[in-house]
Short mmCIF file of C-alpha atoms and ligand atoms in Angstrom, two decimals:
data_model
loop_
_atom_site.label_atom_id
_atom_site.label_comp_id
_atom_site.label_asym_id
_atom_site.label_seq_id
_atom_site.Cartn_x
_atom_site.Cartn_y
_atom_site.Cartn_z
CA UNK A 156 -7.85 19.55 -21.42
CA UNK A 157 -9.91 19.67 -24.59
CA UNK A 158 -13.71 19.46 -24.61
CA UNK A 159 -13.82 15.75 -25.43
CA UNK A 160 -11.73 15.05 -22.31
CA UNK A 161 -8.42 14.40 -24.07
CA UNK A 162 -5.22 16.12 -22.96
CA UNK A 163 -1.50 15.96 -23.64
CA UNK A 164 0.95 14.96 -20.95
CA UNK A 165 3.92 17.30 -20.75
CA UNK A 166 5.56 16.39 -17.41
CA UNK A 167 5.75 12.93 -15.88
CA UNK A 168 7.11 11.95 -12.46
CA UNK A 169 8.19 8.42 -11.64
CA UNK A 170 8.04 7.59 -7.93
CA UNK A 171 10.18 4.62 -6.92
CA UNK A 172 10.50 3.33 -3.31
CA UNK A 173 13.83 1.70 -2.57
CA UNK A 174 14.69 -0.56 0.35
CA UNK A 175 17.93 -2.56 0.33
CA UNK A 176 17.93 -2.72 -3.45
CA UNK A 177 21.66 -2.40 -4.19
CA UNK A 178 21.50 -5.56 -6.29
CA UNK A 179 18.76 -4.23 -8.54
CA UNK A 180 19.58 -0.50 -8.78
CA UNK A 181 22.21 -0.72 -11.57
CA UNK A 182 19.70 -2.70 -13.66
CA UNK A 183 16.98 -0.15 -12.87
CA UNK A 184 19.20 2.74 -13.91
CA UNK A 185 20.29 1.06 -17.11
CA UNK A 186 16.71 0.15 -18.06
CA UNK A 187 15.42 3.64 -17.29
CA UNK A 188 18.22 5.32 -19.22
CA UNK A 189 17.40 3.39 -22.34
CA UNK A 190 13.63 3.76 -21.90
CA UNK A 191 13.33 7.46 -20.97
CA UNK A 192 14.24 8.79 -24.46
CA UNK A 193 11.17 6.96 -25.79
CA UNK A 194 9.05 9.49 -23.86
CA UNK A 195 9.90 12.00 -26.61
CA UNK A 196 8.66 15.48 -25.80
CA UNK A 197 7.39 14.58 -22.33
CA UNK A 198 9.55 16.09 -19.58
CA UNK A 199 10.23 13.79 -16.70
CA UNK A 200 11.72 13.47 -13.24
CA UNK A 201 12.45 10.41 -11.15
CA UNK A 202 11.79 10.56 -7.41
CA UNK A 203 13.68 7.77 -5.69
CA UNK A 204 12.84 7.30 -2.02
CA UNK A 205 15.40 5.42 0.02
CA UNK A 206 13.36 3.90 2.83
CA UNK A 207 16.20 3.60 5.35
CA UNK A 208 18.22 1.02 3.39
CA UNK A 209 21.00 -0.67 5.31
CA UNK A 210 23.01 -1.61 2.22
CA UNK A 211 24.67 0.70 -0.34
CA UNK A 212 21.45 1.77 -2.04
CA UNK A 213 21.73 5.39 -0.91
CA UNK A 214 25.33 5.70 -2.13
CA UNK A 215 24.23 4.47 -5.55
CA UNK A 216 21.27 6.86 -5.62
CA UNK A 217 23.44 9.80 -4.53
CA UNK A 218 25.82 9.17 -7.40
CA UNK A 219 22.92 8.80 -9.83
CA UNK A 220 21.47 12.12 -8.59
CA UNK A 221 24.73 13.86 -9.52
CA UNK A 222 24.24 12.89 -13.17
CA UNK A 223 21.07 14.96 -13.61
CA UNK A 224 18.80 17.36 -11.69
CA UNK A 225 15.88 15.24 -12.93
CA UNK A 226 16.92 12.55 -10.49
CA UNK A 227 15.51 13.48 -7.06
CA UNK A 228 16.55 11.39 -4.10
CA UNK A 229 14.98 11.37 -0.64
CA UNK A 230 16.36 9.31 2.16
CA UNK A 231 14.52 8.46 5.37
CA UNK A 232 16.01 8.46 8.85
CA UNK A 233 15.01 4.76 9.17
CA UNK A 234 12.80 2.18 7.48
CA UNK A 235 9.22 3.48 7.54
CA UNK A 236 7.74 0.94 5.11
CA UNK A 237 6.75 0.79 1.47
CA UNK A 238 3.52 2.82 1.81
CA UNK A 239 5.34 5.62 3.65
CA UNK A 240 8.03 5.68 0.96
CA UNK A 241 5.43 6.02 -1.80
CA UNK A 242 3.62 8.69 0.26
CA UNK A 243 6.84 10.71 0.44
CA UNK A 244 7.48 10.28 -3.27
CA UNK A 245 3.99 11.56 -4.04
CA UNK A 246 4.57 14.59 -1.81
CA UNK A 247 7.80 15.55 -3.58
CA UNK A 248 6.75 14.69 -7.14
CA UNK A 249 6.04 17.74 -9.29
CA UNK A 250 4.72 16.06 -12.43
CA UNK A 251 1.39 16.66 -14.05
CA UNK A 252 0.95 12.89 -13.73
CA UNK A 253 2.81 10.50 -11.45
CA UNK A 254 3.66 6.86 -12.07
CA UNK A 255 4.30 4.74 -8.95
CA UNK A 256 6.48 1.72 -9.61
CA UNK A 257 8.77 -0.70 -7.75
CA UNK A 258 12.54 -0.58 -7.97
CA UNK A 259 12.83 -4.19 -9.09
CA UNK A 260 11.03 -3.59 -12.43
CA UNK A 261 8.58 -6.40 -11.79
CA UNK A 262 6.07 -3.88 -13.08
CA UNK A 263 7.37 -3.32 -16.60
CA UNK A 264 8.22 0.06 -18.11
CA UNK A 265 6.56 -1.15 -21.31
CA UNK A 266 3.13 -0.73 -19.64
CA UNK A 267 3.66 3.00 -19.03
CA UNK A 268 3.04 4.29 -22.62
CA UNK A 269 -0.40 2.64 -22.51
CA UNK A 270 -1.03 4.32 -19.13
CA UNK A 271 -0.05 7.67 -20.62
CA UNK A 272 -2.36 7.06 -23.58
CA UNK A 273 -5.26 6.38 -21.17
CA UNK A 274 -4.37 9.49 -19.16
CA UNK A 275 -4.41 11.55 -22.35
CA UNK A 276 -7.86 10.13 -23.10
CA UNK A 277 -9.01 11.71 -19.84
CA UNK A 278 -8.60 8.98 -17.16
CA UNK A 279 -7.28 10.23 -13.82
CA UNK A 280 -6.11 6.94 -12.32
CA UNK A 281 -4.73 4.29 -14.66
CA UNK A 282 -3.82 1.24 -12.62
CA UNK A 283 -1.81 -1.74 -13.73
CA UNK A 284 -3.76 -4.97 -13.36
CA UNK A 285 -1.74 -8.18 -13.21
CA UNK A 286 -3.05 -10.86 -15.53
CA UNK A 287 -0.19 -13.17 -14.62
CA UNK A 288 2.57 -13.17 -12.00
CA UNK A 289 5.73 -14.78 -13.25
CA UNK A 290 8.34 -16.40 -11.05
CA UNK A 291 6.37 -16.08 -7.81
CA UNK A 292 5.63 -18.97 -5.49
CA UNK A 293 2.26 -20.69 -5.69
CA UNK A 294 1.75 -19.61 -2.08
CA UNK A 295 2.23 -15.91 -2.89
CA UNK A 296 -0.06 -16.19 -5.91
CA UNK A 297 -2.83 -17.87 -3.92
CA UNK A 298 -2.60 -15.51 -0.94
CA UNK A 299 -2.57 -12.44 -3.21
CA UNK A 300 -5.53 -13.82 -5.16
CA UNK A 301 -7.47 -14.44 -1.94
CA UNK A 302 -6.51 -11.07 -0.44
CA UNK A 303 -7.95 -8.98 -3.27
CA UNK A 304 -11.14 -11.00 -3.45
CA UNK A 305 -11.66 -10.86 0.30
CA UNK A 306 -10.96 -7.12 0.34
CA UNK A 307 -13.41 -6.55 -2.48
CA UNK A 308 -16.18 -8.74 -1.08
CA UNK A 309 -15.97 -7.83 2.58
CA UNK A 310 -14.00 -4.61 2.99
CA UNK A 311 -14.15 -2.25 0.05
CA UNK A 312 -16.08 -3.22 -3.02
CA UNK A 313 -14.46 -0.65 -5.31
CA UNK A 314 -10.92 -1.91 -4.72
CA UNK A 315 -9.75 -3.22 -8.09
CA UNK A 316 -8.65 -6.86 -8.14
CA UNK A 317 -5.00 -7.90 -8.66
CA UNK A 318 -3.79 -4.35 -8.52
CA UNK A 319 -0.77 -3.19 -6.57
CA UNK A 320 0.59 0.33 -6.36
CA UNK A 321 1.82 0.34 -9.98
CA UNK A 322 -0.31 3.05 -11.56
CA UNK A 323 -0.39 6.45 -13.20
CA UNK A 324 -2.19 9.13 -11.22
CA UNK A 325 -3.22 12.61 -12.37
CA UNK A 326 -2.01 15.63 -10.40
CA UNK A 327 -5.45 16.49 -8.97
CA UNK A 328 -5.77 13.00 -7.47
CA UNK A 329 -2.20 13.08 -6.13
CA UNK A 330 -2.95 16.39 -4.39
CA UNK A 331 -6.10 15.00 -2.78
CA UNK A 332 -4.39 11.82 -1.56
CA UNK A 333 -1.46 13.90 -0.25
CA UNK A 334 -3.89 16.00 1.76
CA UNK A 335 -5.61 12.97 3.33
CA UNK A 336 -4.38 13.03 6.91
CA UNK A 337 -4.41 9.39 7.99
CA UNK A 338 -1.15 7.89 9.23
CA UNK A 339 -2.09 4.32 8.23
CA UNK A 340 -1.94 4.62 4.51
CA UNK A 341 -3.29 1.82 2.34
CA UNK A 342 -2.65 3.79 -0.83
CA UNK A 343 -4.32 1.55 -3.38
CA UNK A 344 -7.49 1.69 -1.29
CA UNK A 345 -7.19 5.47 -0.89
CA UNK A 346 -6.90 5.92 -4.66
CA UNK A 347 -10.01 3.80 -5.14
CA UNK A 348 -11.84 5.72 -2.42
CA UNK A 349 -11.27 9.21 -3.90
CA UNK A 350 -13.14 8.30 -7.08
CA UNK A 351 -12.56 10.11 -10.42
CA UNK A 352 -12.17 8.25 -13.70
CA UNK A 353 -10.32 4.97 -13.25
CA UNK A 354 -9.26 2.38 -15.79
CA UNK A 355 -7.10 -0.74 -15.76
CA UNK A 356 -4.17 -1.53 -18.01
CA UNK A 357 -3.56 -5.30 -17.97
CA UNK A 358 0.05 -6.46 -17.82
CA UNK A 359 2.19 -9.48 -17.09
CA UNK A 360 4.14 -9.06 -13.86
CA UNK A 361 7.72 -10.14 -14.45
CA UNK A 362 9.75 -12.02 -11.92
CA UNK A 363 12.25 -10.22 -9.70
CA UNK A 364 15.67 -10.54 -11.34
CA UNK A 365 17.95 -9.26 -8.58
CA UNK A 366 17.77 -9.24 -4.80
CA UNK A 367 14.95 -10.64 -2.73
CA UNK A 368 11.38 -9.63 -2.01
CA UNK A 369 11.07 -7.19 0.89
CA UNK A 370 7.66 -8.66 1.67
CA UNK A 371 8.17 -11.94 3.52
CA UNK A 372 5.03 -13.72 4.73
CA UNK A 373 4.96 -11.99 8.14
CA UNK A 374 5.15 -8.55 6.52
CA UNK A 375 2.51 -9.49 3.95
CA UNK A 376 0.19 -10.60 6.74
CA UNK A 377 0.76 -7.34 8.62
CA UNK A 378 0.12 -5.36 5.43
CA UNK A 379 -3.14 -7.24 4.80
CA UNK A 380 -4.33 -6.76 8.38
CA UNK A 381 -3.39 -3.08 8.27
CA UNK A 382 -5.26 -2.72 4.98
CA UNK A 383 -8.39 -4.32 6.42
CA UNK A 384 -8.39 -2.43 9.71
CA UNK A 385 -7.53 0.93 8.16
CA UNK A 386 -10.31 0.58 5.63
CA UNK A 387 -13.16 -1.12 7.40
CA UNK A 388 -14.79 -1.85 10.74
CA UNK A 389 -15.76 -5.30 9.47
CA UNK A 390 -13.68 -7.29 12.01
CA UNK A 391 -15.29 -5.37 14.88
CA UNK A 392 -18.72 -5.98 13.38
CA UNK A 393 -17.95 -9.68 13.08
CA UNK A 394 -16.95 -9.69 16.74
CA UNK A 395 -20.27 -8.08 17.70
CA UNK A 396 -22.08 -10.68 15.62
CA UNK A 397 -20.11 -13.47 17.26
CA UNK A 398 -20.81 -11.93 20.69
CA UNK A 399 -24.55 -11.87 19.99
CA UNK A 400 -24.44 -15.49 18.83
CA UNK A 401 -22.55 -16.60 21.94
CA UNK A 402 -24.97 -14.62 24.16
CA UNK A 403 -27.95 -16.42 22.59
CA UNK A 404 -26.22 -19.74 23.11
CA UNK A 405 -25.50 -18.76 26.74
CA UNK A 406 -29.17 -17.99 27.27
CA UNK A 407 -30.17 -21.40 25.93
CA UNK A 408 -27.61 -23.05 28.20
CA UNK A 409 -29.04 -21.15 31.20
CA UNK A 410 -32.47 -22.51 30.34
CA UNK A 411 -31.02 -25.99 30.12
CA UNK A 412 -29.19 -25.57 33.48
CA UNK A 413 -32.41 -24.38 35.06
CA UNK A 414 -34.20 -27.40 33.68
CA UNK A 415 -31.45 -29.70 35.12
CA UNK A 416 -31.77 -27.97 38.48
CA UNK A 417 -35.55 -28.51 38.42
CA UNK A 418 -35.17 -32.21 37.84
CA UNK A 419 -32.34 -32.45 40.38
CA UNK A 420 -29.65 -33.36 37.85
CA UNK A 421 -27.00 -30.75 38.71
CA UNK A 422 -23.67 -32.61 38.90
CA UNK A 423 -23.45 -33.82 35.36
CA UNK A 424 -22.19 -31.52 32.62
CA UNK A 425 -18.73 -30.68 33.93
CA UNK A 426 -17.11 -31.33 30.53
CA UNK A 427 -19.54 -29.15 28.64
CA UNK A 428 -19.12 -26.45 31.30
CA UNK A 429 -15.34 -26.47 30.90
CA UNK A 430 -15.69 -26.41 27.14
CA UNK A 431 -18.00 -23.46 27.33
CA UNK A 432 -15.77 -21.53 29.72
CA UNK A 433 -12.78 -22.09 27.46
CA UNK A 434 -14.75 -21.05 24.39
CA UNK A 435 -16.16 -17.95 26.04
CA UNK A 436 -12.75 -17.00 27.47
CA UNK A 437 -11.17 -17.35 24.02
CA UNK A 438 -13.94 -15.33 22.38
CA UNK A 439 -13.57 -12.52 24.94
CA UNK A 440 -9.82 -12.32 24.50
CA UNK A 441 -10.19 -12.38 20.71
CA UNK A 442 -12.79 -9.62 20.87
CA UNK A 443 -10.63 -7.50 23.16
CA UNK A 444 -7.68 -8.07 20.82
CA UNK A 445 -9.60 -6.89 17.76
CA UNK A 446 -11.00 -3.86 19.56
CA UNK A 447 -7.45 -3.23 20.79
CA UNK A 448 -6.21 -3.15 17.19
CA UNK A 449 -8.61 -0.34 16.43
CA UNK A 450 -7.80 1.51 19.64
CA UNK A 451 -4.13 1.15 18.70
CA UNK A 452 -4.83 2.58 15.25
CA UNK A 453 -6.72 5.50 16.80
CA UNK A 454 -3.83 6.04 19.21
CA UNK A 455 -1.39 6.19 16.30
CA UNK A 456 -3.63 8.59 14.40
CA UNK A 457 -4.21 11.01 17.30
CA UNK A 458 -0.51 11.33 17.96
CA UNK A 459 -0.36 13.06 14.58
CA UNK A 460 3.16 11.86 13.96
CA UNK A 461 4.42 12.10 10.40
CA UNK A 462 4.37 8.92 8.31
CA UNK A 463 8.09 9.34 7.62
CA UNK A 464 11.09 11.53 8.37
CA UNK A 465 13.25 12.77 5.52
CA UNK A 466 16.88 12.93 6.55
CA UNK A 467 18.51 13.77 3.23
CA UNK A 468 17.16 15.22 0.06
CA UNK A 469 19.11 15.52 -3.20
CA UNK A 470 17.96 17.71 -6.12
CA UNK A 471 14.74 18.57 -4.29
CA UNK A 472 13.66 21.00 -1.63
CA UNK A 473 10.17 21.04 -0.19
CA UNK A 474 7.14 18.83 -0.88
CA UNK A 475 5.26 20.07 -3.93
CA UNK A 476 1.70 19.68 -2.70
CA UNK A 477 -0.13 20.36 0.51
CA UNK A 478 0.51 17.45 2.75
CA UNK A 479 -0.46 16.51 6.22
CA UNK A 480 0.45 12.98 7.16
CA UNK A 481 3.58 12.87 5.13
CA UNK A 482 4.96 16.24 6.10
CA UNK A 483 8.53 15.63 7.15
CA UNK A 484 9.00 16.31 10.84
CA UNK A 485 12.58 17.28 10.18
CA UNK A 486 13.47 19.46 7.22
CA UNK A 487 16.35 18.22 5.15
CA UNK A 488 19.62 20.01 6.00
CA UNK A 489 20.07 23.19 3.96
CA UNK A 490 23.26 22.18 2.15
CA UNK A 491 21.55 19.10 0.74
CA UNK A 492 18.47 20.88 -0.58
N1 UDP B 778 10.09 -1.31 -0.24
C1 UDP B 778 10.25 -0.19 0.56
N2 UDP B 778 10.19 -0.34 1.92
C2 UDP B 778 9.95 -1.54 2.53
C3 UDP B 778 9.73 -2.66 1.69
C4 UDP B 778 9.79 -2.52 0.31
O1 UDP B 778 10.48 0.91 0.06
O2 UDP B 778 9.91 -1.59 3.76
C5 UDP B 778 10.14 -1.15 -1.70
C6 UDP B 778 11.06 -2.14 -2.42
O3 UDP B 778 12.40 -1.69 -2.49
C7 UDP B 778 10.41 -2.24 -3.79
C8 UDP B 778 8.93 -2.06 -3.47
O4 UDP B 778 8.86 -1.43 -2.21
O5 UDP B 778 10.81 -1.17 -4.64
C9 UDP B 778 8.16 -3.37 -3.45
O6 UDP B 778 8.84 -4.33 -2.65
P1 UDP B 778 9.09 -5.82 -3.17
O7 UDP B 778 9.47 -5.80 -4.62
O8 UDP B 778 10.07 -6.48 -2.27
O9 UDP B 778 7.66 -6.46 -2.97
P2 UDP B 778 7.00 -7.65 -3.84
O10 UDP B 778 7.06 -7.23 -5.28
O11 UDP B 778 7.81 -8.87 -3.58
O12 UDP B 778 5.61 -7.76 -3.32
MG1 MG B 779 8.80 -6.67 -6.28
#
């Protein structure tokens, strides 16, 4: 890097998670093959992580890998989830900078040159920020809008708004995130948490052309809850606050009951008593449930299981940077390395 902070990128890795994307992969390959020559002198590799697809995605990727050693393919023993797939890609990527992008090209390749330009200016994390989401349902737009604002206000103030995993990350940041040991990986939060120089590149998110989203509502909800509980103790604090409020209310009700007893009016109030019991019962169960979520997370973390298991590995051998959580429990078979 020169003294004014600028540098020249010489080796770029693209990390692409793939889950049941057979419909979109030919389009991805064709788009990448016509775009990659525009990188000019920059060397590149593409790390495609097959997250336990049940369709023919792996067969397509295996054939693609035969065309060039720059195409690395990892395949998991089962579906471990999007964040695990990106984690694995980051562990195997060797580039001086790494771009994380989806297989469906909703995050356009045309935004990457601007990311590289920002990287060369000295920024270590250049994240894509969606200024518009095309072809997505109003429901998805509203929930995504609310999610980022809620996360920023209540959970982690430095989490950039409207930003997914599409981003360019410098090697030093990749190494640090790879070495972070947590099993519950909310990567966009982890990148924000590590610090360094960040900047946004605004872009228009295209609609998905082939196949379907792999994030139905139930999965989105689970992802949001996982993001909140892996990044903040806010729900538990809210429960404590609610507990304190209910305790104060209970005290006032005791005073009132005592007063009723004093004046001999002790039969009335059955309805309010039932209401209170139901409310308190519900609050207790809710509180236990939220505490249970955290205990469950701790349980998962202390087991120290890997975030994913690599079953097959084409054109690649071992992870390139020190890695804890993502270290494959099972090494890929020798003949496939
Ligand atoms: N994906 C994955 N594992 C999963 C779900 C999704 O690797 O369990 C990949 C998927 O193939 C895609 C990316 O993660 O490359 C984002 O998924 P998708 O495009 O379905 O999400 P959306 O853009 O609808 O939020
Ligand atoms: Mg998508």
